[in-house]
Tab-separated table of C-alpha atoms in Angstrom:
chain	number	residue	atom	x	y	z
A	1	UNK	CA	0.000	0.000	0.000
A	2	UNK	CA	1.225	3.498	-0.844
A	3	UNK	CA	2.760	5.168	2.236
A	4	UNK	CA	0.529	8.255	1.995
A	5	UNK	CA	-2.604	6.117	1.681
A	6	UNK	CA	-1.473	3.985	4.599
A	7	UNK	CA	-0.997	7.032	6.813
A	8	UNK	CA	-4.299	8.547	5.660
A	9	UNK	CA	-6.255	5.506	6.844
A	10	UNK	CA	-4.214	5.348	10.046
A	11	UNK	CA	-5.138	8.938	10.879
A	12	UNK	CA	-8.732	8.428	9.792
A	13	UNK	CA	-9.216	5.441	12.097
A	14	UNK	CA	-7.448	7.037	15.080
A	15	UNK	CA	-9.419	10.051	16.265
A	16	UNK	CA	-6.426	11.482	18.171
A	17	UNK	CA	-5.156	12.729	14.786
A	18	UNK	CA	-8.401	14.391	13.725
A	19	UNK	CA	-8.397	18.203	13.336
A	20	UNK	CA	-9.115	20.190	16.485
A	21	UNK	CA	-12.359	21.669	15.147
A	22	UNK	CA	-13.788	18.230	14.353
A	23	UNK	CA	-12.889	16.786	17.756
A	24	UNK	CA	-14.176	19.804	19.670
A	25	UNK	CA	-17.238	20.706	17.584
A	26	UNK	CA	-19.757	18.976	19.933
A	27	UNK	CA	-18.045	20.613	22.898
A	28	UNK	CA	-18.868	24.094	21.644
A	29	UNK	CA	-22.448	23.464	22.778
A	30	UNK	CA	-21.175	22.557	26.245
A	31	UNK	CA	-19.125	25.753	26.243
A	32	UNK	CA	-22.215	27.750	25.243
A	33	UNK	CA	-24.195	26.199	28.118
A	34	UNK	CA	-21.679	27.293	30.739
A	35	UNK	CA	-21.315	30.695	29.098
A	36	UNK	CA	-25.050	31.278	29.441
A	37	UNK	CA	-25.001	30.136	33.079
A	38	UNK	CA	-22.095	32.452	33.903
A	39	UNK	CA	-23.353	35.252	31.657
A	40	UNK	CA	-19.868	35.401	30.209
A	41	UNK	CA	-18.369	33.664	27.177
A	42	UNK	CA	-15.138	33.687	29.154
A	43	UNK	CA	-16.587	31.848	32.148
A	44	UNK	CA	-13.262	30.070	32.739
A	45	UNK	CA	-11.230	33.168	33.594
A	46	UNK	CA	-11.758	33.188	37.399
A	47	UNK	CA	-10.816	29.492	37.665
A	48	UNK	CA	-7.165	30.376	38.362
A	49	UNK	CA	-7.010	33.951	39.697
A	50	UNK	CA	-3.216	33.864	40.010
A	51	UNK	CA	-2.686	33.254	36.279
A	52	UNK	CA	-3.420	35.597	33.375
A	53	UNK	CA	-6.742	34.733	31.669
A	54	UNK	CA	-7.062	31.856	34.111
A	55	UNK	CA	-4.394	30.121	32.046
A	56	UNK	CA	-6.591	29.589	28.982
A	57	UNK	CA	-4.250	31.351	26.546
A	58	UNK	CA	-1.519	34.011	26.249
A	59	UNK	CA	-0.157	33.376	29.739
A	60	UNK	CA	3.568	33.603	30.465
A	61	UNK	CA	5.248	30.325	31.378
A	62	UNK	CA	7.879	32.215	33.369
A	63	UNK	CA	5.226	33.921	35.476
A	64	UNK	CA	3.747	30.491	36.236
A	65	UNK	CA	7.164	29.058	37.175
A	66	UNK	CA	7.558	31.989	39.557
A	67	UNK	CA	4.423	30.797	41.385
A	68	UNK	CA	5.917	27.334	41.975
A	69	UNK	CA	8.270	26.435	44.810
A	70	UNK	CA	11.709	26.914	43.241
A	71	UNK	CA	12.882	23.401	44.091
A	72	UNK	CA	10.034	21.797	42.115
A	73	UNK	CA	10.986	22.877	38.566
A	74	UNK	CA	14.146	22.970	36.401
A	75	UNK	CA	16.526	25.903	36.367
A	76	UNK	CA	14.872	28.352	33.984
A	77	UNK	CA	15.774	31.797	32.665
A	78	UNK	CA	13.819	34.265	30.527
A	79	UNK	CA	15.321	35.924	27.459
A	80	UNK	CA	13.452	38.996	26.243
A	81	UNK	CA	13.441	40.160	22.642
A	82	UNK	CA	15.023	43.514	23.568
A	83	UNK	CA	18.091	41.789	25.041
A	84	UNK	CA	21.113	40.963	22.929
A	85	UNK	CA	22.806	37.593	22.549
A	86	UNK	CA	25.654	38.538	24.880
A	87	UNK	CA	23.183	39.163	27.674
A	88	UNK	CA	21.596	35.763	27.014
A	89	UNK	CA	24.985	34.048	27.333
A	90	UNK	CA	25.653	35.928	30.560
A	91	UNK	CA	22.353	34.723	32.020
A	92	UNK	CA	23.038	31.134	30.997
A	93	UNK	CA	26.506	31.189	32.570
A	94	UNK	CA	25.187	32.799	35.764
A	95	UNK	CA	22.426	30.186	36.027
A	96	UNK	CA	24.930	27.328	35.536
A	97	UNK	CA	22.624	25.722	32.958
A	98	UNK	CA	24.778	23.486	30.764
A	99	UNK	CA	24.440	22.229	27.175
A	100	UNK	CA	22.302	20.494	26.118
A	101	UNK	CA	19.231	22.346	27.366
A	102	UNK	CA	15.684	23.105	26.251
A	103	UNK	CA	14.582	26.361	24.610
A	104	UNK	CA	10.901	27.239	24.262
A	105	UNK	CA	8.705	30.304	23.757
A	106	UNK	CA	7.605	31.982	26.989
A	107	UNK	CA	4.076	32.112	25.595
A	108	UNK	CA	3.570	28.949	23.614
A	109	UNK	CA	1.311	25.986	22.899
A	110	UNK	CA	1.390	22.371	21.769
A	111	UNK	CA	5.165	22.164	21.860
A	112	UNK	CA	5.584	24.523	18.896
A	113	UNK	CA	9.131	25.904	18.544
A	114	UNK	CA	10.385	23.819	21.473
A	115	UNK	CA	13.893	22.617	20.736
A	116	UNK	CA	16.783	20.822	22.375
A	117	UNK	CA	19.822	23.094	22.136
A	118	UNK	CA	23.014	21.071	21.836
A	119	UNK	CA	25.680	23.754	21.383
A	120	UNK	CA	26.406	27.438	20.855
A	121	UNK	CA	25.663	27.298	17.117
A	122	UNK	CA	22.189	25.832	17.639
A	123	UNK	CA	21.541	28.468	20.320
A	124	UNK	CA	22.496	31.186	17.800
A	125	UNK	CA	20.090	29.726	15.231
A	126	UNK	CA	17.289	29.511	17.775
A	127	UNK	CA	17.784	33.087	18.993
A	128	UNK	CA	17.769	34.333	15.384
A	129	UNK	CA	14.577	32.439	14.493
A	130	UNK	CA	12.476	33.150	17.595
A	131	UNK	CA	11.114	36.694	17.547
A	132	UNK	CA	9.355	36.504	20.902
A	133	UNK	CA	10.486	36.140	24.512
A	134	UNK	CA	11.758	32.623	25.136
A	135	UNK	CA	12.958	30.432	27.980
A	136	UNK	CA	16.172	28.512	28.464
A	137	UNK	CA	15.539	25.523	30.708
A	138	UNK	CA	17.766	22.875	32.214
A	139	UNK	CA	17.319	19.499	30.502
A	140	UNK	CA	15.830	16.992	32.929
A	141	UNK	CA	16.870	13.407	32.247
A	142	UNK	CA	14.511	11.488	34.490
A	143	UNK	CA	13.261	8.479	32.497
A	144	UNK	CA	9.516	8.884	33.096
A	145	UNK	CA	7.090	11.689	32.236
A	146	UNK	CA	3.438	12.072	33.167
A	147	UNK	CA	0.706	14.668	32.943
A	148	UNK	CA	-1.248	14.826	36.190
A	149	UNK	CA	-4.563	16.670	36.111
A	150	UNK	CA	-5.473	18.258	39.429
A	151	UNK	CA	-8.264	20.427	40.746
A	152	UNK	CA	-9.234	21.885	44.096
A	153	UNK	CA	-12.360	23.804	45.013
A	154	UNK	CA	-11.662	27.198	46.582
A	155	UNK	CA	-11.791	27.268	50.394
A	156	UNK	CA	-11.067	23.522	50.495
A	157	UNK	CA	-7.686	22.220	51.639
A	158	UNK	CA	-7.607	19.012	49.655
A	159	UNK	CA	-7.681	18.678	45.889
A	160	UNK	CA	-8.189	15.703	43.609
A	161	UNK	CA	-6.187	14.053	40.831
A	162	UNK	CA	-8.720	13.505	38.043
A	163	UNK	CA	-6.455	12.085	35.367
A	164	UNK	CA	-2.942	10.754	34.801
A	165	UNK	CA	-1.359	10.309	31.392
A	166	UNK	CA	1.995	8.608	30.928
A	167	UNK	CA	4.031	9.793	27.961
A	168	UNK	CA	5.946	7.229	25.952
A	169	UNK	CA	8.817	8.907	24.137
A	170	UNK	CA	9.839	8.180	20.559
A	171	UNK	CA	12.446	5.606	21.566
A	172	UNK	CA	13.770	3.143	18.980
A	173	UNK	CA	15.612	-0.095	19.718
A	174	UNK	CA	18.149	-1.340	17.193
A	175	UNK	CA	18.259	-4.803	15.649
A	176	UNK	CA	21.791	-4.568	14.239
A	177	UNK	CA	20.498	-4.481	10.644
A	178	UNK	CA	17.972	-1.669	10.157
A	179	UNK	CA	18.706	2.037	9.834
A	180	UNK	CA	16.955	4.460	12.146
A	181	UNK	CA	14.754	5.506	9.220
A	182	UNK	CA	13.808	1.876	8.575
A	183	UNK	CA	12.828	1.489	12.234
A	184	UNK	CA	10.744	4.669	12.062
A	185	UNK	CA	8.849	3.317	9.069
A	186	UNK	CA	7.778	0.249	11.060
A	187	UNK	CA	5.699	2.403	13.409
A	188	UNK	CA	2.866	4.500	11.950
A	189	UNK	CA	2.938	6.915	14.892
A	190	UNK	CA	6.609	7.618	14.276
A	191	UNK	CA	6.238	7.576	10.504
A	192	UNK	CA	3.908	10.579	10.756
A	193	UNK	CA	6.873	12.522	12.155
A	194	UNK	CA	9.374	11.376	9.513
A	195	UNK	CA	9.725	14.690	7.662
A	196	UNK	CA	10.232	16.600	10.903
A	197	UNK	CA	12.743	14.014	12.088
A	198	UNK	CA	14.705	14.278	8.837
A	199	UNK	CA	15.002	18.036	9.292
A	200	UNK	CA	15.928	17.633	12.941
A	201	UNK	CA	18.426	14.774	12.691
A	202	UNK	CA	19.588	14.736	9.073
A	203	UNK	CA	22.078	11.965	8.270
A	204	UNK	CA	21.651	10.411	11.705
A	205	UNK	CA	18.607	8.566	10.304
A	206	UNK	CA	20.949	6.570	8.074
A	207	UNK	CA	22.734	5.097	11.080
A	208	UNK	CA	22.277	1.402	11.864
A	209	UNK	CA	21.709	0.881	15.581
A	210	UNK	CA	23.395	-2.030	17.282
A	211	UNK	CA	21.180	-4.802	18.575
A	212	UNK	CA	19.274	-3.552	21.672
A	213	UNK	CA	20.861	-0.082	21.299
A	214	UNK	CA	18.287	2.633	22.072
A	215	UNK	CA	17.853	6.192	20.851
A	216	UNK	CA	15.284	8.835	21.842
A	217	UNK	CA	14.477	10.821	18.708
A	218	UNK	CA	12.184	13.363	20.391
A	219	UNK	CA	13.062	14.377	23.971
A	220	UNK	CA	9.710	16.116	24.543
A	221	UNK	CA	6.655	14.292	25.848
A	222	UNK	CA	4.321	15.981	23.422
A	223	UNK	CA	1.402	14.261	21.701
A	224	UNK	CA	1.679	16.423	18.604
A	225	UNK	CA	5.330	15.406	18.178
A	226	UNK	CA	5.072	11.641	18.278
A	227	UNK	CA	4.751	10.618	21.923
A	228	UNK	CA	2.212	7.935	22.767
A	229	UNK	CA	-0.140	8.782	25.641
A	230	UNK	CA	-1.376	6.076	27.994
A	231	UNK	CA	-4.142	6.551	30.566
A	232	UNK	CA	-2.850	5.519	34.000
A	233	UNK	CA	-5.348	7.380	36.167
A	234	UNK	CA	-5.500	4.259	38.317
A	235	UNK	CA	-2.203	5.364	39.853
A	236	UNK	CA	-3.951	8.230	41.696
A	237	UNK	CA	-3.638	6.710	45.157
A	238	UNK	CA	-3.768	8.596	48.449
A	239	UNK	CA	0.008	9.115	48.691
A	240	UNK	CA	0.330	10.564	45.182
A	241	UNK	CA	-2.766	12.709	45.666
A	242	UNK	CA	-1.323	14.123	48.900
A	243	UNK	CA	2.062	14.806	47.310
A	244	UNK	CA	0.527	16.714	44.387
A	245	UNK	CA	-1.847	18.538	46.707
A	246	UNK	CA	1.066	19.661	48.917
A	247	UNK	CA	2.632	21.335	45.874
A	248	UNK	CA	-0.492	22.846	44.361
A	249	UNK	CA	-1.964	24.271	47.533
A	250	UNK	CA	1.139	26.478	47.749
A	251	UNK	CA	0.736	27.807	44.196
A	252	UNK	CA	-1.104	31.070	44.755
A	253	UNK	CA	-4.278	31.405	42.725
A	254	UNK	CA	-4.124	27.933	41.126
A	255	UNK	CA	-7.100	25.559	41.358
A	256	UNK	CA	-7.470	23.760	38.033
A	257	UNK	CA	-4.948	22.383	35.562
A	258	UNK	CA	-2.320	19.852	34.625
A	259	UNK	CA	1.216	19.368	35.871
A	260	UNK	CA	3.648	17.835	33.374
A	261	UNK	CA	6.263	16.094	35.491
A	262	UNK	CA	9.456	14.168	34.805
A	263	UNK	CA	10.495	11.721	37.498
A	264	UNK	CA	12.615	8.722	38.350
A	265	UNK	CA	9.983	6.234	39.550
A	266	UNK	CA	6.403	6.197	40.768
A	267	UNK	CA	7.527	5.174	44.231
A	268	UNK	CA	9.886	8.142	44.538
A	269	UNK	CA	7.304	10.523	43.073
A	270	UNK	CA	4.826	9.484	45.757
A	271	UNK	CA	7.512	10.332	48.320
A	272	UNK	CA	8.148	13.724	46.726
A	273	UNK	CA	11.639	12.710	45.566
A	274	UNK	CA	13.502	12.738	42.216
A	275	UNK	CA	11.000	14.738	40.130
A	276	UNK	CA	10.759	18.046	38.292
A	277	UNK	CA	7.697	19.951	37.058
A	278	UNK	CA	8.360	20.693	33.400
A	279	UNK	CA	5.223	22.814	33.010
A	280	UNK	CA	2.072	23.756	34.844
A	281	UNK	CA	-0.884	24.356	32.512
A	282	UNK	CA	-4.098	25.875	33.790
A	283	UNK	CA	-7.560	26.529	32.273
A	284	UNK	CA	-6.357	25.726	28.771
A	285	UNK	CA	-5.252	22.249	29.867
A	286	UNK	CA	-6.674	19.178	28.237
A	287	UNK	CA	-7.212	16.044	30.334
A	288	UNK	CA	-4.653	14.416	28.069
A	289	UNK	CA	-5.357	10.872	29.273
A	290	UNK	CA	-8.175	11.014	26.709
A	291	UNK	CA	-5.539	10.506	23.983
A	292	UNK	CA	-4.830	6.933	25.018
A	293	UNK	CA	-5.411	4.986	21.759
A	294	UNK	CA	-7.621	2.607	23.727
A	295	UNK	CA	-10.178	5.381	24.357
A	296	UNK	CA	-12.995	6.276	21.983
A	297	UNK	CA	-13.997	9.764	20.942
A	298	UNK	CA	-17.083	9.352	23.136
A	299	UNK	CA	-14.872	8.782	26.183
A	300	UNK	CA	-12.942	11.941	25.248
A	301	UNK	CA	-16.097	14.050	24.970
A	302	UNK	CA	-17.325	12.767	28.334
A	303	UNK	CA	-14.013	13.597	30.053
A	304	UNK	CA	-13.759	17.056	28.498
A	305	UNK	CA	-17.345	17.857	29.527
A	306	UNK	CA	-16.667	16.617	33.069
A	307	UNK	CA	-13.572	18.797	33.427
A	308	UNK	CA	-15.289	21.855	31.968
A	309	UNK	CA	-18.060	21.407	34.511
A	310	UNK	CA	-15.476	21.347	37.312
A	311	UNK	CA	-13.757	24.415	35.858
A	312	UNK	CA	-17.098	26.232	35.700
A	313	UNK	CA	-17.873	25.389	39.334
A	314	UNK	CA	-14.462	26.584	40.521
A	315	UNK	CA	-14.738	29.778	38.463
A	316	UNK	CA	-18.218	30.454	39.848
A	317	UNK	CA	-16.970	30.135	43.445
A	318	UNK	CA	-14.002	32.413	42.770
A	319	UNK	CA	-16.332	34.903	41.094
A	320	UNK	CA	-18.498	34.976	44.210
A	321	UNK	CA	-15.327	35.492	46.224
A	322	UNK	CA	-14.473	38.601	44.197
A	323	UNK	CA	-12.538	37.471	41.099
A	324	UNK	CA	-14.097	39.077	38.032
A	325	UNK	CA	-14.563	37.558	34.592
A	326	UNK	CA	-12.327	39.110	31.980
A	327	UNK	CA	-14.277	41.620	29.907
A	328	UNK	CA	-15.553	40.854	26.424
A	329	UNK	CA	-12.910	43.199	24.981
A	330	UNK	CA	-10.134	41.484	26.944
A	331	UNK	CA	-11.416	38.085	25.859
A	332	UNK	CA	-11.487	39.032	22.179
A	333	UNK	CA	-7.962	40.435	22.458
A	334	UNK	CA	-6.873	37.142	24.037
A	335	UNK	CA	-8.393	35.117	21.178
A	336	UNK	CA	-6.872	37.374	18.511
A	337	UNK	CA	-3.505	37.212	20.229
A	338	UNK	CA	-3.695	33.427	20.391
A	339	UNK	CA	-4.485	33.128	16.670
A	340	UNK	CA	-1.558	35.414	15.840
A	341	UNK	CA	0.669	33.406	18.185
A	342	UNK	CA	-0.183	30.139	16.441
A	343	UNK	CA	0.747	31.603	13.050
A	344	UNK	CA	3.924	33.129	14.441
A	345	UNK	CA	5.101	29.967	16.184
A	346	UNK	CA	4.374	27.801	13.146
A	347	UNK	CA	6.452	30.148	10.986
A	348	UNK	CA	9.297	30.228	13.511
A	349	UNK	CA	9.197	26.456	13.978
A	350	UNK	CA	9.452	26.093	10.184
A	351	UNK	CA	12.516	28.347	10.158
A	352	UNK	CA	14.137	26.195	12.832
A	353	UNK	CA	13.715	23.087	10.686
A	354	UNK	CA	15.151	24.655	7.533
């Protein structure tokens, strides 16, 4: 079967690859329902009073990191567009962040323009391509990564883990005969990323891996960039729930969202050891355990609706406690800014691959 036809049917029969508007079309009616109840299209905005727009869009990642206890996330510095490259190098040296590290836009989405920076030349290229504020972040090498969805009702001391997704990286294992490209072509999920991987790794794809030799082709646990998501919500036991709650209750103005965490083992994570919060996402978070290939689109709709209901309830309580909805003008500006950001990041990400 032709490769393009093969991938077309693979995407068609796996809803996780469907366009956003198709997946979310039925949910617009749910959104309208809560908008009418709140008398605001932007009913979500009071859900996280400590984060701009409740964390739905256009929020600064650096401002969110600043809310977290400093020992819970990687060393991170902010580079602003009005600063020159020499100042960036000075900040990196002062922070003691070493190559390789991660660079990503301060205001970003879906892993766009996130890149592993291996040396000074790749840092130069990144700084030239990215026209917005960006972050330099220490590379965390813990073997496991999970997205843990958490919520807590205002005025309550204990929150709840409502979803856990485990992220399986794009790791290939050699057989002593096949090139990396050949191994990629054996997995439809990875094959969808082939063009991006060619631009990222170049001639490396021609290498033949030794038997049982492993390589991670994409060091980001991002669904849009080839990672497989597995629903492991069953891991939300009392110890893990308490550990996550102990962190989140100290994040001022945060009640609803997802923590993306790298860690050494589940046992150590439950003990609050050997972990690092890569990102905290708020109102704009998806309960990403829905993307487990074992789940149907109907399961996804049910989970999204459930989480939006929780978000609405939290926002309503915070509104009664004095947090206002963003105005219609502010909301429209947020949406316009987000559309412009998507276009900008896609263009910049394309420049990085060239």
